[in-house]
Short mmCIF file of C-alpha atoms in Angstrom, two decimals:
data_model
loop_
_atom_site.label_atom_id
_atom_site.label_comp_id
_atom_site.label_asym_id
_atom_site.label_seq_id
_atom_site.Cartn_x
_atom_site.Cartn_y
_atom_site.Cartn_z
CA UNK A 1000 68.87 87.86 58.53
CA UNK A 1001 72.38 86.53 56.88
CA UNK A 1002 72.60 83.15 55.63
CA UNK A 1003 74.40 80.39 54.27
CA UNK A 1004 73.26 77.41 52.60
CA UNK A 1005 75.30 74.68 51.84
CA UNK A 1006 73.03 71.88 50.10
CA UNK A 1007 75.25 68.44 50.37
CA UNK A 1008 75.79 67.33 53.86
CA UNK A 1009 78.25 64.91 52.85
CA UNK A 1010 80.53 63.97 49.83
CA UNK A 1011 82.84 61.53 48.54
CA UNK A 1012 85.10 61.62 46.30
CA UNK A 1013 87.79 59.17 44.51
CA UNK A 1014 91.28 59.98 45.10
CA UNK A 1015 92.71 62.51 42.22
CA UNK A 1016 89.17 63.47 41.15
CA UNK A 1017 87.98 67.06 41.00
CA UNK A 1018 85.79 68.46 43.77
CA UNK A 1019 82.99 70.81 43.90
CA UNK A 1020 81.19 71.85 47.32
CA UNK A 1021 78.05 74.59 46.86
CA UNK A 1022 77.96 77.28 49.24
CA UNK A 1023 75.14 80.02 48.64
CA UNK A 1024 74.34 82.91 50.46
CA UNK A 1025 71.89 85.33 51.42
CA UNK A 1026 73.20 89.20 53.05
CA UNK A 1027 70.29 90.75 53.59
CA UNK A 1028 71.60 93.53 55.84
CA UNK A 1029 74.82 94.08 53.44
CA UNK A 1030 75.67 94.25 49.92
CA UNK A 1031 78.93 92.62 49.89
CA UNK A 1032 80.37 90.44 53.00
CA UNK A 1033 83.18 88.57 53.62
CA UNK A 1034 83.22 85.25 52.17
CA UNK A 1035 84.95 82.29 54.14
CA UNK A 1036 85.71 78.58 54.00
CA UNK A 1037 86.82 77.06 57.24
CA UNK A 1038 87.34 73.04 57.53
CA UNK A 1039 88.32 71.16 60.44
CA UNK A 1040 89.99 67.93 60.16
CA UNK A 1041 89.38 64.83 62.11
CA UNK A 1042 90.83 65.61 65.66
CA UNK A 1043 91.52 69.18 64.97
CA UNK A 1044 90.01 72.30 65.84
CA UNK A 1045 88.44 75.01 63.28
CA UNK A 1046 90.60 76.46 61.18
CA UNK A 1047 90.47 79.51 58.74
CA UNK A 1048 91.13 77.91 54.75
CA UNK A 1049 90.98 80.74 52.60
CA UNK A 1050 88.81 84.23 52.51
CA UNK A 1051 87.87 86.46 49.66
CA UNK A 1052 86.44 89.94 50.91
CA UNK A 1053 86.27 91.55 46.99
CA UNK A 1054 83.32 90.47 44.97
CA UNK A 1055 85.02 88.59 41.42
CA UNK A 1056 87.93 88.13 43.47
CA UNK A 1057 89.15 84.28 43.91
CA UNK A 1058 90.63 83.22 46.93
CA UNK A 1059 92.99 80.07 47.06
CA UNK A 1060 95.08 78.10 49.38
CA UNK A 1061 96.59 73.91 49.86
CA UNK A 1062 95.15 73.71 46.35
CA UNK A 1063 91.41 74.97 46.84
CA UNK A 1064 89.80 77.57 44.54
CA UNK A 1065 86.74 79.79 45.49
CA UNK A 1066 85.69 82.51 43.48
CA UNK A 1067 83.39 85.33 45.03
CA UNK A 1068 80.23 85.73 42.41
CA UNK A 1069 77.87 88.36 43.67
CA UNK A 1070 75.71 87.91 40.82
CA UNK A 1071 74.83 84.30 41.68
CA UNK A 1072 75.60 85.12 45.53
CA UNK A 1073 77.54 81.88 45.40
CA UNK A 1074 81.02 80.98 46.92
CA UNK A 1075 81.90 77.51 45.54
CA UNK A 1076 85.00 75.29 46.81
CA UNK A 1077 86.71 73.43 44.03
CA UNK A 1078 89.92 71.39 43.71
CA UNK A 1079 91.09 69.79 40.92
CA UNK A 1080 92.33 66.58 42.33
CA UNK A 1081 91.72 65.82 45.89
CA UNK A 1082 93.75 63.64 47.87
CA UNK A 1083 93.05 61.32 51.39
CA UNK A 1084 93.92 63.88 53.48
CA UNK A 1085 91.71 66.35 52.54
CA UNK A 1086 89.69 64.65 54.49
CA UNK A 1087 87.66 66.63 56.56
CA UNK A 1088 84.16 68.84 57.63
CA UNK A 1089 84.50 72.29 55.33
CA UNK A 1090 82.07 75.29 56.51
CA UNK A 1091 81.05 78.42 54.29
CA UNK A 1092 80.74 81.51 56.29
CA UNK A 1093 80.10 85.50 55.97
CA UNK A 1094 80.48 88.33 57.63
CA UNK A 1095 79.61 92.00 57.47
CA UNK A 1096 82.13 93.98 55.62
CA UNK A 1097 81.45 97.09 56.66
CA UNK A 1098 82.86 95.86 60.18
CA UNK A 1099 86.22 94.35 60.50
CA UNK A 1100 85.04 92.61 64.10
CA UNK A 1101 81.67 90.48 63.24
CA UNK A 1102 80.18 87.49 63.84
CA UNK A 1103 80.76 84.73 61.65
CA UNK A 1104 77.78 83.24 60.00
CA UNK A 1105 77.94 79.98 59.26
CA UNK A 1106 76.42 77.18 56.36
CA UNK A 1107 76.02 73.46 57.79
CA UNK A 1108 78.79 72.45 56.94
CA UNK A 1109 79.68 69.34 54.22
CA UNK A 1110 81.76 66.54 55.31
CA UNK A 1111 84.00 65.11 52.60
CA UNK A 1112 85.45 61.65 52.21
CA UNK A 1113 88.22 61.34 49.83
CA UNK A 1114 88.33 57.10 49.53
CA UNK A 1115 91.34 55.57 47.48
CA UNK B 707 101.46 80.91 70.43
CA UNK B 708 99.75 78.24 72.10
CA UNK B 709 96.51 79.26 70.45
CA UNK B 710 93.13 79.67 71.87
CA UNK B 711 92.97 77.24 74.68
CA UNK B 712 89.39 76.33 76.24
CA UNK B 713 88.64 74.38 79.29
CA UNK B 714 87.45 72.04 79.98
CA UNK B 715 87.77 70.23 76.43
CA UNK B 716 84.53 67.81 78.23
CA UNK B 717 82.45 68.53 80.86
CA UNK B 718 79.54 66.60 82.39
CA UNK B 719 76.21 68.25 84.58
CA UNK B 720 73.21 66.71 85.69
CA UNK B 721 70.12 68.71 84.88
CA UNK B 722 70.05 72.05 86.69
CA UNK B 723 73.79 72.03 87.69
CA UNK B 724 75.74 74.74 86.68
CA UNK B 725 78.52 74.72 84.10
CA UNK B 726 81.51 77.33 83.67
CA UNK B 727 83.37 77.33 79.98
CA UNK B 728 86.76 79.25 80.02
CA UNK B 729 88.46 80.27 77.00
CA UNK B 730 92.23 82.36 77.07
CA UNK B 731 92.30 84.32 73.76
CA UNK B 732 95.86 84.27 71.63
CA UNK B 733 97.78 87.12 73.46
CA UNK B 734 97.21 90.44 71.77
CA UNK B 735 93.95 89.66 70.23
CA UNK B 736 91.21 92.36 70.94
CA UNK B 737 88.35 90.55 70.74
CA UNK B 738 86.72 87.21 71.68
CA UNK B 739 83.39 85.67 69.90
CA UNK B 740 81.42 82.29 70.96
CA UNK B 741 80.08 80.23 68.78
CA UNK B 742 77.71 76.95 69.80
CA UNK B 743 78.02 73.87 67.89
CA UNK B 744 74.43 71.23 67.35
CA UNK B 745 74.12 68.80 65.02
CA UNK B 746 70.19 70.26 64.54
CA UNK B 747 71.18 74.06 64.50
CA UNK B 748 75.10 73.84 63.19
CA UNK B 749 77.41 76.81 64.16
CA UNK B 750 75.60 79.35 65.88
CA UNK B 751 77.02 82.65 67.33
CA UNK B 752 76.36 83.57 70.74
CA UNK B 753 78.22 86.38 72.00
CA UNK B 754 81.36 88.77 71.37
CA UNK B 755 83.98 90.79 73.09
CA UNK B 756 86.28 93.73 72.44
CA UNK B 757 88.82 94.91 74.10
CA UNK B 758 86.63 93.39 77.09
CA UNK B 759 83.58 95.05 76.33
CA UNK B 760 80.16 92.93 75.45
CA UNK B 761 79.57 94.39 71.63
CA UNK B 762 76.96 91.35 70.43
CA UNK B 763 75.00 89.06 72.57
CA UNK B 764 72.49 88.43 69.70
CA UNK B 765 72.95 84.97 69.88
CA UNK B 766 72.88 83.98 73.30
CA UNK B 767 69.48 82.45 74.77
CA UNK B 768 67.61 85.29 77.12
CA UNK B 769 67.64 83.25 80.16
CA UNK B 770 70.33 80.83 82.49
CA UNK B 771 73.30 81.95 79.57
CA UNK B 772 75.68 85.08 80.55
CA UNK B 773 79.17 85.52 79.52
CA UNK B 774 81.85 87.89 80.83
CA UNK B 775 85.87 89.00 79.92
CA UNK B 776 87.20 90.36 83.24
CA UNK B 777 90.52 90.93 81.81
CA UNK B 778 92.19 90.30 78.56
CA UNK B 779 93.53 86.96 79.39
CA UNK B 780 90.56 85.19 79.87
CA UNK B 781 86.51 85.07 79.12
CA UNK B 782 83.73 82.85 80.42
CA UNK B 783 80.42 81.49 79.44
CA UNK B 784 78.24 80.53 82.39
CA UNK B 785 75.12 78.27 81.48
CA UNK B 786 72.82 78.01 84.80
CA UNK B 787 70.70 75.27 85.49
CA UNK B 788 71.66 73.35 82.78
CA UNK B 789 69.42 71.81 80.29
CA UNK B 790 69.63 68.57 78.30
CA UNK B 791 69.04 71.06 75.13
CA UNK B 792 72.10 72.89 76.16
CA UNK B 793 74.30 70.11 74.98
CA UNK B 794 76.41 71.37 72.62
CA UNK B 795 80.16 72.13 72.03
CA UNK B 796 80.41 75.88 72.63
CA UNK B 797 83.72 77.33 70.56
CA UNK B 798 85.59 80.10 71.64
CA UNK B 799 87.41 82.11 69.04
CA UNK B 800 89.74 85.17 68.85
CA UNK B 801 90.44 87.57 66.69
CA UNK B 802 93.62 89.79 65.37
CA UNK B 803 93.70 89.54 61.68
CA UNK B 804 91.20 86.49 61.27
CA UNK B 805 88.68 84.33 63.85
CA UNK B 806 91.19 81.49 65.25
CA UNK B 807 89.09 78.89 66.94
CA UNK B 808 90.04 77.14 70.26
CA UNK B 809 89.14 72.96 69.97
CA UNK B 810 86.20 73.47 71.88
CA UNK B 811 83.93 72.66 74.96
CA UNK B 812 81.71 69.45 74.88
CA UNK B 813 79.40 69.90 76.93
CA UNK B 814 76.85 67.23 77.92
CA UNK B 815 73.49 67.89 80.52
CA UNK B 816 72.38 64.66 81.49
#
C-alpha cells in the first residue's frame, strides 16, 4: 500500500536557524499523488500548510518551502529561519491523484521545538 | 464558518460500554473522512462519506466499529463494546476544496 515515512520524530532548532524535516514516500498504487504538509500547533486542531499536486512543482506558505521530487519520491519541509512559534507537530501526507475525494495517508509526524 | 465541530472533545467508557462520536461537517462540504489518532499507529484512516454515501471503510476494524451520515449535517462513529485498545482520538474531517479537520474526539476505555 501508500506510505509515508518521516524518519525524525522530533527536532529542535535555535531561533533564526534553517530547518529541514524528511518526508519520503512510497505510491505504490499511483504514479504521482498529492503531496501534503499539515501541522497542528499546541492547542489547535489539524490544519492544511501547503500542498503541491505537480511533480517539480514547489509549494510554499508562512515561510515554508517543499518541493515535489518524484525522482527521489521525497517531499522535504524547509525554512530558512524558524521562529518560536513555529512551534508545533508537522505531518507529511498523500493522496491519490487520480481522485479528487481520497483518503489522506499520513507519515508519523515530527514534532519541532524552536528554543530561543 | 464555525468549522468542523466534533463532540464530545473527551469522552470516558468502561470496558464494553458503548461510545457515540459526532462530527457536523463545514456547511456545503460533500464529503466527510475519519481518521484515528495512536501514538503506536499515528494517523490512520477509517472511513469516508460523500454526499452521504459510505465510499471507503478500508480502515475501519471489521468488528464493534460502524459509522453512518444520515443527513448532510451530521455523521457518527459508533465503537461497541469498547476496548482499552480503542483509545484513541478519532478526527473527523471535511472536505470542499481541501480536508479541514475538526479538534478531535479523545476517547479513553478504561
Amino acid at each position: 500500500g501508500d506510505s509515508v515515512t518521516q524518519t525524525e520524530g522530533q527536532v529542535t532548532v535555535s531561533e533564526s536557524k534553517s530547518l529541514i524535516i524528511n518526508c519520503t514516500y512510497s505510491a505504490t498504487s499511483i504514479a504521482y499523488p498529492n503531496l501534503f504538509w499539515y501541522v497542528r500547533y499546541p492547542g489547535e486542531g489539524l490544519q492544511l500548510l501547503l500542498k503541491v499536486i505537480t511533480a517539480g512543482q514547489k509549494g510554499s506558505s508562512r515561510g515554508f518551502e517543499a518541493t515535489y521530487n518524484k525522482e527521489t519520491t521525497s517531499f522535504h519541509l524547509q525554512k530558512a529561519s524558524v521562529q518560536e512559534s513555529d512551534s508545533a507537530v508537522y505531518y507529511c501526507a498523500l493522496t491519490r491523484a487520480s481522485s479528487s475525494f481520497s483518503k489522506l495517508v499520513f507519515g508519523q509526524g515530527t514534532s519541532l521545538s524552536v528554543v530561543p | 464558518n464555525a468549522g468542523v465541530i466534533q463532540t464530545p472533545r473527551h469522552k470516558v467508557t468502561g470496558k464494553g460500554q458503548e461510545a457515540t462520536l459526532w462530527c457536523e461537517p463545514i456547511s456545503g462540504h460533500s464529503a466527510v473522512f475519519w481518521y484515528r489518532q495512536t501514538i503506536v499507529q499515528g494517523l490512520e484512516f477509517l472511513t469516508y462519506f460523500r454526499n452521504q454515501a459510505p465510499i471507503d471503510d478500508s480502515g475501519m476494524p471489521k468488528e464493534r466499529f460502524s459509522a453512518q451520515m444520515p443527513n448532510q449535517s451530521h455523521s457518527t462513529l459508533k465503537i461497541q463494546s469498547t476496548q482499552p485498545q480503542d483509545s484513541a482520538v478519532y478526527l473527523c474531517a471535511s472536505r470542499g476544496y481541501e480536508q479541514y479537520f475538526g479538534p478531535g474526539t479523545r476517547l479513553t476505555v478504561l
